Short mmCIF file of C-alpha atoms in Angstrom, two decimals:
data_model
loop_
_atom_site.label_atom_id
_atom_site.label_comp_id
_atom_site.label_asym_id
_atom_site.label_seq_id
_atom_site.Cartn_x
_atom_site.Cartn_y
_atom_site.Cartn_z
CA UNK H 2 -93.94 84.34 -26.12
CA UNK H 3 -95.81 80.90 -25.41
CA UNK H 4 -94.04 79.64 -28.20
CA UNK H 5 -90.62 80.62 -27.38
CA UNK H 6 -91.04 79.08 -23.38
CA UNK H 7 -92.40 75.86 -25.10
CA UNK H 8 -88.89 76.12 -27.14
CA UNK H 9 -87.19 76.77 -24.84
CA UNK H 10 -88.68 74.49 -22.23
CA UNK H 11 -88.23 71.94 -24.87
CA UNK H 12 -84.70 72.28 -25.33
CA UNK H 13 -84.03 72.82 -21.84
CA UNK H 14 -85.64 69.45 -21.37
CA UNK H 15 -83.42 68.25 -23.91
CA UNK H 16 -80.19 69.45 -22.85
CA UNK H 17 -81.37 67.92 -19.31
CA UNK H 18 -82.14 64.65 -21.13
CA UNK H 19 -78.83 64.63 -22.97
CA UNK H 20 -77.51 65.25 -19.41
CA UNK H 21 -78.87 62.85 -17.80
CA UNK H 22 -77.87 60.47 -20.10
CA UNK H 23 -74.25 61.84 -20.70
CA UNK H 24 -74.45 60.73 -16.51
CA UNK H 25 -75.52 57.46 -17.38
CA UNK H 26 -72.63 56.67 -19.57
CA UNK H 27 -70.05 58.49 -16.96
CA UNK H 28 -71.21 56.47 -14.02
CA UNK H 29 -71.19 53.51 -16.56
CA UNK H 30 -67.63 53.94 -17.63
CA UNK H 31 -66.93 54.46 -13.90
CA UNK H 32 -68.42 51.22 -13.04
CA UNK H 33 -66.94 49.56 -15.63
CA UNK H 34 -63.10 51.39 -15.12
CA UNK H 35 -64.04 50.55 -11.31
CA UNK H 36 -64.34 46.62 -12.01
CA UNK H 37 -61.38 46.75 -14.74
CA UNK H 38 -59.42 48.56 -12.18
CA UNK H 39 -60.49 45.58 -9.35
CA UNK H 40 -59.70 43.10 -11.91
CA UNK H 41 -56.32 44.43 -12.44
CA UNK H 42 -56.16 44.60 -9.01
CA UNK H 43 -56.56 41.20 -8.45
CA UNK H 44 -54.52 40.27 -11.79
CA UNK H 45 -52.20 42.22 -10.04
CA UNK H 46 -51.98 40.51 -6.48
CA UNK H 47 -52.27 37.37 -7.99
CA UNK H 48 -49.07 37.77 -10.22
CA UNK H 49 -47.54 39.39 -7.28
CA UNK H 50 -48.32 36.17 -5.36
CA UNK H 51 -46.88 34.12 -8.57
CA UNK H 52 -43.93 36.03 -8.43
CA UNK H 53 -43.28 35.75 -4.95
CA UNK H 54 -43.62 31.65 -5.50
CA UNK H 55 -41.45 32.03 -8.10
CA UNK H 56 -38.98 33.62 -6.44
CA UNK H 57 -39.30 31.37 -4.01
CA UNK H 58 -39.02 28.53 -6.12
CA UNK H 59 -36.07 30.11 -7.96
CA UNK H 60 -34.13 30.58 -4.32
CA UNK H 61 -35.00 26.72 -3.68
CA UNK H 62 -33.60 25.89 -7.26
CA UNK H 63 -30.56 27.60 -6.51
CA UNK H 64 -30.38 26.09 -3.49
CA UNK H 65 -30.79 22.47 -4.39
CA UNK H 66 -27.69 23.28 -6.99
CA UNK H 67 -25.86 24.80 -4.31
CA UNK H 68 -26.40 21.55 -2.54
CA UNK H 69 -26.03 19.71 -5.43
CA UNK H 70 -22.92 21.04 -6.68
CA UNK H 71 -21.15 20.52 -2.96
CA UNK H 72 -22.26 17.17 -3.14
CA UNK H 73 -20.40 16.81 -6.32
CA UNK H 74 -17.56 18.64 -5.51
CA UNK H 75 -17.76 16.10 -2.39
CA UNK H 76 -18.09 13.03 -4.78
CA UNK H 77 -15.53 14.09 -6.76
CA UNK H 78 -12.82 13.98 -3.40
CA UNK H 79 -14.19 11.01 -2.47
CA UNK H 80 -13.71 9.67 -6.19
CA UNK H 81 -9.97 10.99 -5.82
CA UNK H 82 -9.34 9.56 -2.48
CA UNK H 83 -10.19 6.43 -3.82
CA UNK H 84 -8.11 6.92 -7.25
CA UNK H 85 -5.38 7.45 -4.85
CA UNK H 86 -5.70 4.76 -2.08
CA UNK H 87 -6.34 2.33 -5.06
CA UNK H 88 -3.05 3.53 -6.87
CA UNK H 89 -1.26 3.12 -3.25
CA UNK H 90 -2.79 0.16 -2.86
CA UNK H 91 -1.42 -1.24 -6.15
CA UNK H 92 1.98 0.19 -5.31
CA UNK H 93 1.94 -1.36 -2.20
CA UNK H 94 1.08 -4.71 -4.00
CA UNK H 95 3.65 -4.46 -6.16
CA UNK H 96 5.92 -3.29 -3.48
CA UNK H 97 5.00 -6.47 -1.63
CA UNK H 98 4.85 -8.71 -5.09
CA UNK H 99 8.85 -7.40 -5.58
CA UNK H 100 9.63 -8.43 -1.55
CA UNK H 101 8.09 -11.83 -1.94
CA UNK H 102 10.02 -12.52 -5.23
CA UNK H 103 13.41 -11.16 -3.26
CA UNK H 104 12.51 -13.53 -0.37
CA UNK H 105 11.79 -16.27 -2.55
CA UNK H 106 15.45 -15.24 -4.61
CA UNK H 107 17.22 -15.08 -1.12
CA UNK H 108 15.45 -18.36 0.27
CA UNK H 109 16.51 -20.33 -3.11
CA UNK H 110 19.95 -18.40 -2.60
CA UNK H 111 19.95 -19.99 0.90
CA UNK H 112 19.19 -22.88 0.44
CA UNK H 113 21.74 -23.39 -2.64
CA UNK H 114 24.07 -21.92 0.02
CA UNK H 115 23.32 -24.39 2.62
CA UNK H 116 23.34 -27.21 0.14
CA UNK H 117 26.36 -26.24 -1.08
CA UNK H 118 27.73 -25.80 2.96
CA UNK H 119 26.43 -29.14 3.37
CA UNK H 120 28.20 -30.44 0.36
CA UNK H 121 31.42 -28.56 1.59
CA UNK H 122 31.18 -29.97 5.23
CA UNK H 123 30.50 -33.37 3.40
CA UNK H 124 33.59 -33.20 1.62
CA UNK H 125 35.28 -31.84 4.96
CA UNK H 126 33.66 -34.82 6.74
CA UNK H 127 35.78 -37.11 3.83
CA UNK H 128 38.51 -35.55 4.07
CA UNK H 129 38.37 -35.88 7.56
CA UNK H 130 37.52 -39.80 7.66
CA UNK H 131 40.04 -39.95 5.15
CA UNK H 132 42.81 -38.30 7.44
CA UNK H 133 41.68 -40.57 10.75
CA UNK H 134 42.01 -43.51 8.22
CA UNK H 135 45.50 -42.42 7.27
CA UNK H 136 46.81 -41.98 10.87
CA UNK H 137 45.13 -44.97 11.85
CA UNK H 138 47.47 -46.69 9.04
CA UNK H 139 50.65 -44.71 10.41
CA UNK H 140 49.61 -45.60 14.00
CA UNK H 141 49.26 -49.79 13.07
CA UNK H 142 52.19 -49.33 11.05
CA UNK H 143 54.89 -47.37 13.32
CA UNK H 144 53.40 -46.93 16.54
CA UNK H 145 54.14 -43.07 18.47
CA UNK H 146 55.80 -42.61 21.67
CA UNK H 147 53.78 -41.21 24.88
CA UNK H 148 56.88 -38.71 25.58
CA UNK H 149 56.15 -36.74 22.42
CA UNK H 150 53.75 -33.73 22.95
CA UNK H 151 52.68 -32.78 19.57
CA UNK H 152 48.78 -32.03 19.24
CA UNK H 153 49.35 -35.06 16.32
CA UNK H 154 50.77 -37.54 18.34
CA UNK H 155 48.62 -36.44 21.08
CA UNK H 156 45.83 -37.46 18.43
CA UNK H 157 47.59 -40.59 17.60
CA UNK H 158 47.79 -42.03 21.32
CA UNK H 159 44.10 -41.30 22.14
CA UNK H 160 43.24 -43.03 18.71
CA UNK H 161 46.15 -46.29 19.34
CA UNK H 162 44.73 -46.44 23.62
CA UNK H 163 40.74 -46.24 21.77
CA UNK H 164 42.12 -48.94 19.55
CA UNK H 165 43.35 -50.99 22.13
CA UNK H 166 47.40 -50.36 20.12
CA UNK H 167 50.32 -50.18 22.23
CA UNK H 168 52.85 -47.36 21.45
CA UNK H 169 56.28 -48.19 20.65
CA UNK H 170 59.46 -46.47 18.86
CA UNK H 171 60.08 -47.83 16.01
CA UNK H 172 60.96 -46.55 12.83
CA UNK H 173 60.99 -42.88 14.64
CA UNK H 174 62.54 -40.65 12.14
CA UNK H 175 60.41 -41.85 9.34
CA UNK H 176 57.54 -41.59 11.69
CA UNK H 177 58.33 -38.51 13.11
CA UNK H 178 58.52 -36.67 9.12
CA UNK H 179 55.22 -38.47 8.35
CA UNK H 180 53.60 -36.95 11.75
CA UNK H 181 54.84 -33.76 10.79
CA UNK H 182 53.38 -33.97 7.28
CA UNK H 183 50.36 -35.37 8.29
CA UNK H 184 49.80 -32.59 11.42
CA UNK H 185 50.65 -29.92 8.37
CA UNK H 186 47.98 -30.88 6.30
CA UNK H 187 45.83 -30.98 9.68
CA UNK H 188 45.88 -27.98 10.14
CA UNK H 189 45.82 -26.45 6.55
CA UNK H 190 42.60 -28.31 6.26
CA UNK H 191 41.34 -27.81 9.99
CA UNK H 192 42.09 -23.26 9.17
CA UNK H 193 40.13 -24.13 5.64
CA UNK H 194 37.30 -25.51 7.81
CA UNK H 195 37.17 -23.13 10.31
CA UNK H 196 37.34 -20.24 7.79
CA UNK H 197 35.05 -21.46 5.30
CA UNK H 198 32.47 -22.45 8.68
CA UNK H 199 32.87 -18.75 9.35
CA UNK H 200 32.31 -17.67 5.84
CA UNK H 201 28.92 -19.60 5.84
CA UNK H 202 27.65 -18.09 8.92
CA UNK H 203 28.39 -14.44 7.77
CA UNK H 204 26.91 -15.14 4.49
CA UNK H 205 24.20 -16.44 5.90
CA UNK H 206 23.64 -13.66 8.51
CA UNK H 207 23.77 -11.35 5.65
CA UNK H 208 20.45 -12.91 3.64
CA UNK H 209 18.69 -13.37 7.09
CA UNK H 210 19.56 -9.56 7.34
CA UNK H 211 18.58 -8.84 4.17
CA UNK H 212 15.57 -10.70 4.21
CA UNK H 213 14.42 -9.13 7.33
CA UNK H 214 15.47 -5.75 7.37
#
């Protein structure tokens, strides 16, 4: 009976041992799964933390490219605007490049006109020398009488009183069909004058009006 409460006292001991020990190793693993699970814990809030940053960082990525991608988009106008005040500004150039050569077309036109309106009154200016020099050489040579009223011998007696020629009435018929000639031509070439004179000035209005529109 001693022998079998030894035994049994024995095992019991050992079972209690075994136990004990089986407790050990629990409360070990518990510690251990306890600091694992605070590790992972912190593992845990510290990628939680990372994440947040990167989100954070992500949002101010996308943001920057928003930003970035207006200012481009702003660039870009601004590049266009310029593209197109530079190609208006050419156009106008050559706008203004095609005026100055038509002013500088119309001005030589002008002034070929003008010389050649000088060259015409010139001519006129001959003609007319040549006409005073021709009824200065009827007046010394036949004289007109004061009683006649034509504009030519009207001509004649203020050239024969400038002249310091006394009028007489000789030689009348023949003077009178020269007179009448030489009034004819008068005014043929005084009509010419005044229609060419009036010519001039309309062409000339026309390039001043065409030159400044």
């Amino acid at each position: 009976m001693r022998t079998k409460f030894k035994k049994y006292k024995e095992e019991k001991e050992s079972v209690v041992k075994r136990l004990e020990k089986e407790c050990r190793d629990v409360r070990i693993l518990k510690d251990n799964h306890a600091t694992k699970a605070a590790k992972l814990d912190r593992e845990n809030a510290d990628l939680t933390l990372e994440l947040a940053e990167t989100k954070r960082e992500l949002q101010d990525s996308n943001n920057a490219k928003n930003r970035a991608d207006e200012k481009l988009q702003t660039l870009k106008k601004e590049r266009d605007d310029l593209f197109g005040k530079v190609a208006d500004a050419e156009r106008a150039a050559r706008i203004a490049q095609g005026r100055q050569q038509t002013v500088e077309t119309e001005k030589e036109e002008v002034e070929r006109h003008l010389a050649q309106v000088a060259a015409e009154r010139e001519d006129l200016e001959k003609d007319k020398r040549d006409l005073e020099h021709i009824l200065k050489h009827i007046i010394d040579q036949h004289g007109v009488s004061e009683k006649d009223d034509s504009p030519l011998a009207a001509r004649k007696l203020a050239i024969q009183r400038r002249d310091g020629v006394r009028p007489g009435r000789q030689n009348m018929s023949n003077r009178k069909r020269q007179m009448e000639v030489e009034n004819g031509r008068r005014v043929v070439i005084e009509r010419a004058f005044k229609k060419e004179t009036v010519d001039n000035k309309n062409k000339f209005a026309d390039l001043l009006r065409k030159k400044n529109p």
